[in-house]
Short mmCIF file of C-alpha atoms in Angstrom, two decimals:
data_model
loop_
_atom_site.label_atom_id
_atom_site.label_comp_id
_atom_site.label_asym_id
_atom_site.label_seq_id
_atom_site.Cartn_x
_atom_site.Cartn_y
_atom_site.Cartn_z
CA UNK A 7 -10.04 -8.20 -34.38
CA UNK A 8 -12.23 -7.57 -31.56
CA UNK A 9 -9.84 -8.67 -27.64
CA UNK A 10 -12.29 -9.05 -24.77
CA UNK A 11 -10.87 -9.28 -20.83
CA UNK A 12 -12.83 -10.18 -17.74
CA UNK A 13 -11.82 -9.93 -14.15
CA UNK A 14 -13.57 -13.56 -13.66
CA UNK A 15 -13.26 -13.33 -9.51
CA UNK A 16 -11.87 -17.15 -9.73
CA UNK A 17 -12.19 -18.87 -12.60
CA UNK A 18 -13.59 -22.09 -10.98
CA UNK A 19 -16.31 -20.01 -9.70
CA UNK A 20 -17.17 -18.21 -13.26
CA UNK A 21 -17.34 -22.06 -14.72
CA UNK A 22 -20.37 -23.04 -12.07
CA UNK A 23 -21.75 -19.15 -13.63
CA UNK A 24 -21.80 -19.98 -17.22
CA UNK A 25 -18.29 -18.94 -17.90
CA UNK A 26 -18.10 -21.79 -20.14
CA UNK A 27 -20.77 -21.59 -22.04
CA UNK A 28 -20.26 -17.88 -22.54
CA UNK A 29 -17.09 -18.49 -23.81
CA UNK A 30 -18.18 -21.44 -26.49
CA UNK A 31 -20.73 -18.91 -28.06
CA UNK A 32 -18.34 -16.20 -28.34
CA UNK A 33 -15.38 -17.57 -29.17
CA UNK A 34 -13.15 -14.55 -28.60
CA UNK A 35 -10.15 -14.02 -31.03
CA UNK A 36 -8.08 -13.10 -28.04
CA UNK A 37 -9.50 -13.46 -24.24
CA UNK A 38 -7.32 -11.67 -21.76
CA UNK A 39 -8.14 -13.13 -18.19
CA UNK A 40 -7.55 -11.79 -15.15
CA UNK A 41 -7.70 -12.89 -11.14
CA UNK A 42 -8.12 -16.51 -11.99
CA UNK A 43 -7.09 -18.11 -8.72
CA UNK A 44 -6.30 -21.29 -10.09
CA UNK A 45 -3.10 -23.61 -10.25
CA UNK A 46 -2.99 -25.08 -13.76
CA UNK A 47 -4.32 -28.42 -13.18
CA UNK A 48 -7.50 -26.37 -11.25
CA UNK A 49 -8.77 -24.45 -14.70
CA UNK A 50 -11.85 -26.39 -15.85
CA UNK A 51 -10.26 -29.14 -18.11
CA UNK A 52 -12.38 -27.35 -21.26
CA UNK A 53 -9.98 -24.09 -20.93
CA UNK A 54 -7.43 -25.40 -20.31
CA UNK A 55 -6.15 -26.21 -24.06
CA UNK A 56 -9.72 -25.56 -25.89
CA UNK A 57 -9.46 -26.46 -29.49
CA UNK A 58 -8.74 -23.71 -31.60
CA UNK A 59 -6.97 -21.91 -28.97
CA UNK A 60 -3.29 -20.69 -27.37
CA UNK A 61 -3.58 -20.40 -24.07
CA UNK A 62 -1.34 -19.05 -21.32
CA UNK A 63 -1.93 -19.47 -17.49
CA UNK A 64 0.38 -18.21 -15.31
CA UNK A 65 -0.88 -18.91 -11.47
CA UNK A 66 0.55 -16.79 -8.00
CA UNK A 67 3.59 -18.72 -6.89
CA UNK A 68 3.50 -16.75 -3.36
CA UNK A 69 0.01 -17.86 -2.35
CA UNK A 70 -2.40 -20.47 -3.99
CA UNK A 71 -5.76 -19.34 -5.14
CA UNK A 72 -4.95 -15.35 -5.46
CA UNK A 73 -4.23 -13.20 -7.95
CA UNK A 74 -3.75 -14.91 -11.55
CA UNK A 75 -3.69 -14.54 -15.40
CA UNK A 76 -4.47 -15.78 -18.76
CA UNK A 77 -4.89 -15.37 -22.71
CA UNK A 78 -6.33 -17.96 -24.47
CA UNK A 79 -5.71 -16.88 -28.07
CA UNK A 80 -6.84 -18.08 -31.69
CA UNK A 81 -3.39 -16.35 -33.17
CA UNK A 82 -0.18 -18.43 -32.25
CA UNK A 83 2.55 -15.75 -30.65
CA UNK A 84 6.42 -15.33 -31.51
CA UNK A 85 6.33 -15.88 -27.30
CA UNK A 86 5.47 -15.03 -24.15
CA UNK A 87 6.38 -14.03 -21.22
CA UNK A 88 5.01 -14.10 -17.72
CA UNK A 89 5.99 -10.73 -16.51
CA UNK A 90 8.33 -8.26 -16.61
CA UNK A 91 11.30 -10.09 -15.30
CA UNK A 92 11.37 -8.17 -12.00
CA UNK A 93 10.67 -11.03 -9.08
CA UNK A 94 8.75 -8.98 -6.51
CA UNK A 95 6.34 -8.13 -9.28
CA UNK A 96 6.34 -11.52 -11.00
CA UNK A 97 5.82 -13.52 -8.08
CA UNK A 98 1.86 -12.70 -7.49
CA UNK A 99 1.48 -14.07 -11.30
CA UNK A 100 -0.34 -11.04 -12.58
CA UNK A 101 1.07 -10.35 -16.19
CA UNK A 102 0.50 -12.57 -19.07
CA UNK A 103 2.20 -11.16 -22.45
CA UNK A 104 1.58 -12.28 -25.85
CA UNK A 105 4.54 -10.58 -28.35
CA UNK A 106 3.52 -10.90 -31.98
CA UNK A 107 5.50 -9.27 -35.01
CA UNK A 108 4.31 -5.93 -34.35
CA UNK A 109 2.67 -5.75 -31.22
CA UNK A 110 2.12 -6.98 -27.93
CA UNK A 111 -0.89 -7.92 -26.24
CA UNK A 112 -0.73 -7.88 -22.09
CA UNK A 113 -3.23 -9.17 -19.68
CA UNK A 114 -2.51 -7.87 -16.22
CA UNK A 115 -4.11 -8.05 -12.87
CA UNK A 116 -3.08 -4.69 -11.58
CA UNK A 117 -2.71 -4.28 -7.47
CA UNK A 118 -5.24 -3.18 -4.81
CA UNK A 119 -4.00 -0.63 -2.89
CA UNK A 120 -6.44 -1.47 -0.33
CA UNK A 121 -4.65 -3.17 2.61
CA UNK A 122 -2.13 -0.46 3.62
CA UNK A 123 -0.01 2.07 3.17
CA UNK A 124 2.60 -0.98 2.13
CA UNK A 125 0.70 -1.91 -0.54
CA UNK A 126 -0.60 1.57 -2.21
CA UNK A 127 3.78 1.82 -2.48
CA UNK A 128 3.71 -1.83 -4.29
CA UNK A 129 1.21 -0.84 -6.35
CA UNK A 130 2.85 2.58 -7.40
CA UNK A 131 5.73 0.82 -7.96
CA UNK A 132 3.90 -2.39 -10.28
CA UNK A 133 2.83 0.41 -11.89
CA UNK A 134 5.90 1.95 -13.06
CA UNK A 135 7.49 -1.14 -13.79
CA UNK A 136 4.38 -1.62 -16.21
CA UNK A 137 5.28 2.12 -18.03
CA UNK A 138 8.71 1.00 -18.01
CA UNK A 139 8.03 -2.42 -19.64
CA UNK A 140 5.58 -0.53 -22.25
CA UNK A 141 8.40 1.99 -23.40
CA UNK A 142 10.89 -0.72 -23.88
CA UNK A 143 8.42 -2.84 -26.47
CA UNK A 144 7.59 0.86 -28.17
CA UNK A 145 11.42 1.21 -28.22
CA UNK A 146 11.77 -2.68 -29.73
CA UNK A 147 9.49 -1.35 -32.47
CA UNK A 148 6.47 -3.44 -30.89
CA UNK A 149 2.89 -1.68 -30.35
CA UNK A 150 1.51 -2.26 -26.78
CA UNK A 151 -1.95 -3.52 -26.43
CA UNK A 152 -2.92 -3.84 -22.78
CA UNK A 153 -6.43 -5.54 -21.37
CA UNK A 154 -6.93 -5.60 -18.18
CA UNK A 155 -7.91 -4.48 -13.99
CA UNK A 156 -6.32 -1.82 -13.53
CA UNK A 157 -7.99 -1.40 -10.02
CA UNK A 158 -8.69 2.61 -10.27
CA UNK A 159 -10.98 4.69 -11.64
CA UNK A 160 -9.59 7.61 -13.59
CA UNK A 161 -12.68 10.35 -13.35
CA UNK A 162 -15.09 10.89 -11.69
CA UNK A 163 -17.09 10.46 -14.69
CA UNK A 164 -16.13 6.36 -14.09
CA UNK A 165 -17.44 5.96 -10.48
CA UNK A 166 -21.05 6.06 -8.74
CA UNK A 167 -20.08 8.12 -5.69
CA UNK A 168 -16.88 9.96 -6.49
CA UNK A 169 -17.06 12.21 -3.13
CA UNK A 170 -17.58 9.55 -0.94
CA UNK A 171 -14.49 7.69 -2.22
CA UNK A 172 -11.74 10.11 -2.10
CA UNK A 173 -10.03 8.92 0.59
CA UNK A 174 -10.26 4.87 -0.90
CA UNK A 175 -8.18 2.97 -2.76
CA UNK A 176 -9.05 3.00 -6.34
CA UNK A 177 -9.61 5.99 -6.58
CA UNK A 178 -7.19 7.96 -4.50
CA UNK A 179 -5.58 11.00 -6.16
CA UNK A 180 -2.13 9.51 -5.99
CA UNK A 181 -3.52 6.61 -7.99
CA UNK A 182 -5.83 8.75 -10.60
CA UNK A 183 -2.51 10.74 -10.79
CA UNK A 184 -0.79 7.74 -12.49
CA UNK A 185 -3.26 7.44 -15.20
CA UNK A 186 -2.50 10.42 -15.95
CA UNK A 187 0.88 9.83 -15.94
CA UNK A 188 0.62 7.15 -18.60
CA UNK A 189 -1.59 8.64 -20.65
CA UNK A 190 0.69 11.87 -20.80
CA UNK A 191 3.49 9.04 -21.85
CA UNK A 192 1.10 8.53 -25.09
CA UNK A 193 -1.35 5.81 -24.35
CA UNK A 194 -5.22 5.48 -25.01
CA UNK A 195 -8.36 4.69 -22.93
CA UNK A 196 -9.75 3.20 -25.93
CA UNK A 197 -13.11 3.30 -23.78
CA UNK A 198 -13.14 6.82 -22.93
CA UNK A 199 -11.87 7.70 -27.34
CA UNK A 200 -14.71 5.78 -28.61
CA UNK A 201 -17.41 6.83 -25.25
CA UNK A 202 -15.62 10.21 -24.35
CA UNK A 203 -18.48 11.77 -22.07
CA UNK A 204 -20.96 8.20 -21.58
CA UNK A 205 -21.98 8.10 -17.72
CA UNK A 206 -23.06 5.28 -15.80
CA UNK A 207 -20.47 3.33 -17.34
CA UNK A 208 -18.95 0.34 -14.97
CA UNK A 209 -17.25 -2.83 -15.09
CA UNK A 210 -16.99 -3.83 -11.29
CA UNK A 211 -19.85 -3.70 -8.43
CA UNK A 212 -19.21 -4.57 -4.94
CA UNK A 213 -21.12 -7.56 -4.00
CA UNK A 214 -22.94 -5.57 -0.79
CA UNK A 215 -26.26 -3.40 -1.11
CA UNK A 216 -27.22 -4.70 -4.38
CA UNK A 217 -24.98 -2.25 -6.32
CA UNK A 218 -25.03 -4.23 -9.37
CA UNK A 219 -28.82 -4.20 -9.56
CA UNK A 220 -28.91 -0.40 -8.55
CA UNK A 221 -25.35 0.32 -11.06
CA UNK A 222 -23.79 1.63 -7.96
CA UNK A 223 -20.07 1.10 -9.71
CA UNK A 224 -16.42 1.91 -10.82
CA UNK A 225 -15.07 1.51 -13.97
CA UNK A 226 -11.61 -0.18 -12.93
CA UNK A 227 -11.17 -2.32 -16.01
CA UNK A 228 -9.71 -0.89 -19.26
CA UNK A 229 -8.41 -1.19 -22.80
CA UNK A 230 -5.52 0.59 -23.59
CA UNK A 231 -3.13 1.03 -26.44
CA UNK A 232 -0.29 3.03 -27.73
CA UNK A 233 -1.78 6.16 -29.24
CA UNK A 234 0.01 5.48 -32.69
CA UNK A 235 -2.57 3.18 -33.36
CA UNK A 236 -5.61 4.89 -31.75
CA UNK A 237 -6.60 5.17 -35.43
CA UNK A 238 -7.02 1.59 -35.70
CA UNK A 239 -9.47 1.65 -32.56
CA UNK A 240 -12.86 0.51 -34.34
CA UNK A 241 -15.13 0.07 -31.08
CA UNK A 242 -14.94 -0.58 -27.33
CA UNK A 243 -17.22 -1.67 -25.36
CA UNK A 244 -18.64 -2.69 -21.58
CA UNK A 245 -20.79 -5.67 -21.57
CA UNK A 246 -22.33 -5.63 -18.08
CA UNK A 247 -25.71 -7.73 -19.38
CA UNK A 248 -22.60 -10.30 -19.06
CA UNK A 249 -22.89 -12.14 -15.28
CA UNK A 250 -20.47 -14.30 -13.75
CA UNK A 251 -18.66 -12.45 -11.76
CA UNK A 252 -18.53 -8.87 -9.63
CA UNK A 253 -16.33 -7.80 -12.84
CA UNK A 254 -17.97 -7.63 -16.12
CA UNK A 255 -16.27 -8.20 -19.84
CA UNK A 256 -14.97 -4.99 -21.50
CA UNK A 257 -13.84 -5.51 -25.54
CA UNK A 258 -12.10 -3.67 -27.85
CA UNK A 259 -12.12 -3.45 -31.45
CA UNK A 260 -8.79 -3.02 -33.70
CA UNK A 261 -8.39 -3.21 -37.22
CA UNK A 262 -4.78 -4.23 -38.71
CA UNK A 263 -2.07 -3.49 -39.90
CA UNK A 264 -0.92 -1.41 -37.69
CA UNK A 265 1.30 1.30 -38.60
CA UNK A 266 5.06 0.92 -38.38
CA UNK A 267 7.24 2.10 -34.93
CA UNK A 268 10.24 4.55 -35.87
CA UNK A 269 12.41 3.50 -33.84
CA UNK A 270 15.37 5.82 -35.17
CA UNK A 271 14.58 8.52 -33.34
CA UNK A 272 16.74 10.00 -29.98
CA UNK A 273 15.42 10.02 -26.92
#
């Protein structure tokens, strides 16, 4: 089962790229969108309900073109659900889940922390709301599968110029400090397990000083799952050959079933 997600930068814009055609001759199992800017009647009419596919748009109710999500999906869900039921953080339609028998698969459109001081503390906070959301489905006895922007680099091992950027958003220690927080709460950079010490690895470019061409990047965009089923983990991958956007694809590989949750045990 092989889940790609793409930070498409507008999805009406990736359509006039060759988002379309990308997508017909790769037919992903599961494609986890992410910044989509799009109301649902603005999605090209050939994703909106492709044949062959579930899919799940859920647009920014605060704000029209910002922010949005989406799975389009080969494998019908139990249900979904288009955030974590906390309005501040559902409003800016950034979460699309898919909950299956066993697992759940999340496409999210993390924060930036760029414009303020107000909006590193929303993002903090999105953040643990996010953890908090993960333990519960652990707790309900469902893995937790999450594609997505995350919109910070972990190491410096996943950005061009890590000195330069201590002191921006993305990849301020505060933020860094929260991936370590989750992965210390027992979840996997699938990425980083399968690639542990690959440089030059990115999946976004700014659009200024030809950093794609000169792989001037940051590796904001991730794969993550519970580390119960890091076993299952078969590949990950980048795919920045992949144009379309200032975001390239990421995928990751996972072969079921997938181990059973104990769910007995005290916290």
């Amino acid at each position: 089962m092989r889940i790609y997600s793409w930070n498409v930068n507008g999805i009406r814009s990736a359509e006039k790229k060759g988002f379309v055609d990308w997508f017909k001759k790769t037919q992903p199992e599961l494609l986890c969108l992410q910044e989509t800017r799009a109301e649902f009647d603005q999605v090209p009419e050939e994703l909106q309900a492709p044949e062959g596919y579930f899919c799940y748009w859920n647009a920014c109710k605060k704000k029209k073109g910002y922010s949005g999500t989406a799975i389009l999906s080969q494998i019908e869900p139990d249900s979904v659900e288009y955030g974590f039921g906390i309005d501040e953080f559902d409003e800016e339609g950034r979460v699309v889940q898919l909950v299956f028998p066993d697992w759940v698969l999340n496409s999210i459109y993390f924060p930036n922390g760029g414009q303020g001081e107000d909006r590193i503390d929303y993002k903090l906070r999105f953040y643990d709301a996010y953890l908090d959301n993960c333990m519960d489905w652990l707790k309900r006895g469902r893995h937790v599968v999450t594609l997505g922007d995350f919109n910070t680099c972990h190491q410096e091992i996943d950005i061009a110029h890590p000195k330069e950027n201590e002191d921006v958003s993305g990849f301020l220690p505060v933020e860094r400090a929260w991936i370590d927080k989750y992965i210390s709460a027992g979840f996997t950079d699938t990425f980083r397990l399968m690639h542990p010490n690959l440089t030059d690895a990115y999946t976004w470019w700014s659009n200024r000083a030809n950093s794609r061409e000169r792989n001037i990047g940051w590796r904001i965009d991730y794969a993550f799952v519970d580390s119960a089923i890091e076993k299952n983990v078969t590949g990950a991958q980048i795919h920045p050959e992949i144009e379309g956007s200032d975001h390239c694809p990421i995928s990751v590989d996972l072969e079921p079933p997938f181990p059973p949750i104990d769910t007995s045990k005290e916290e």
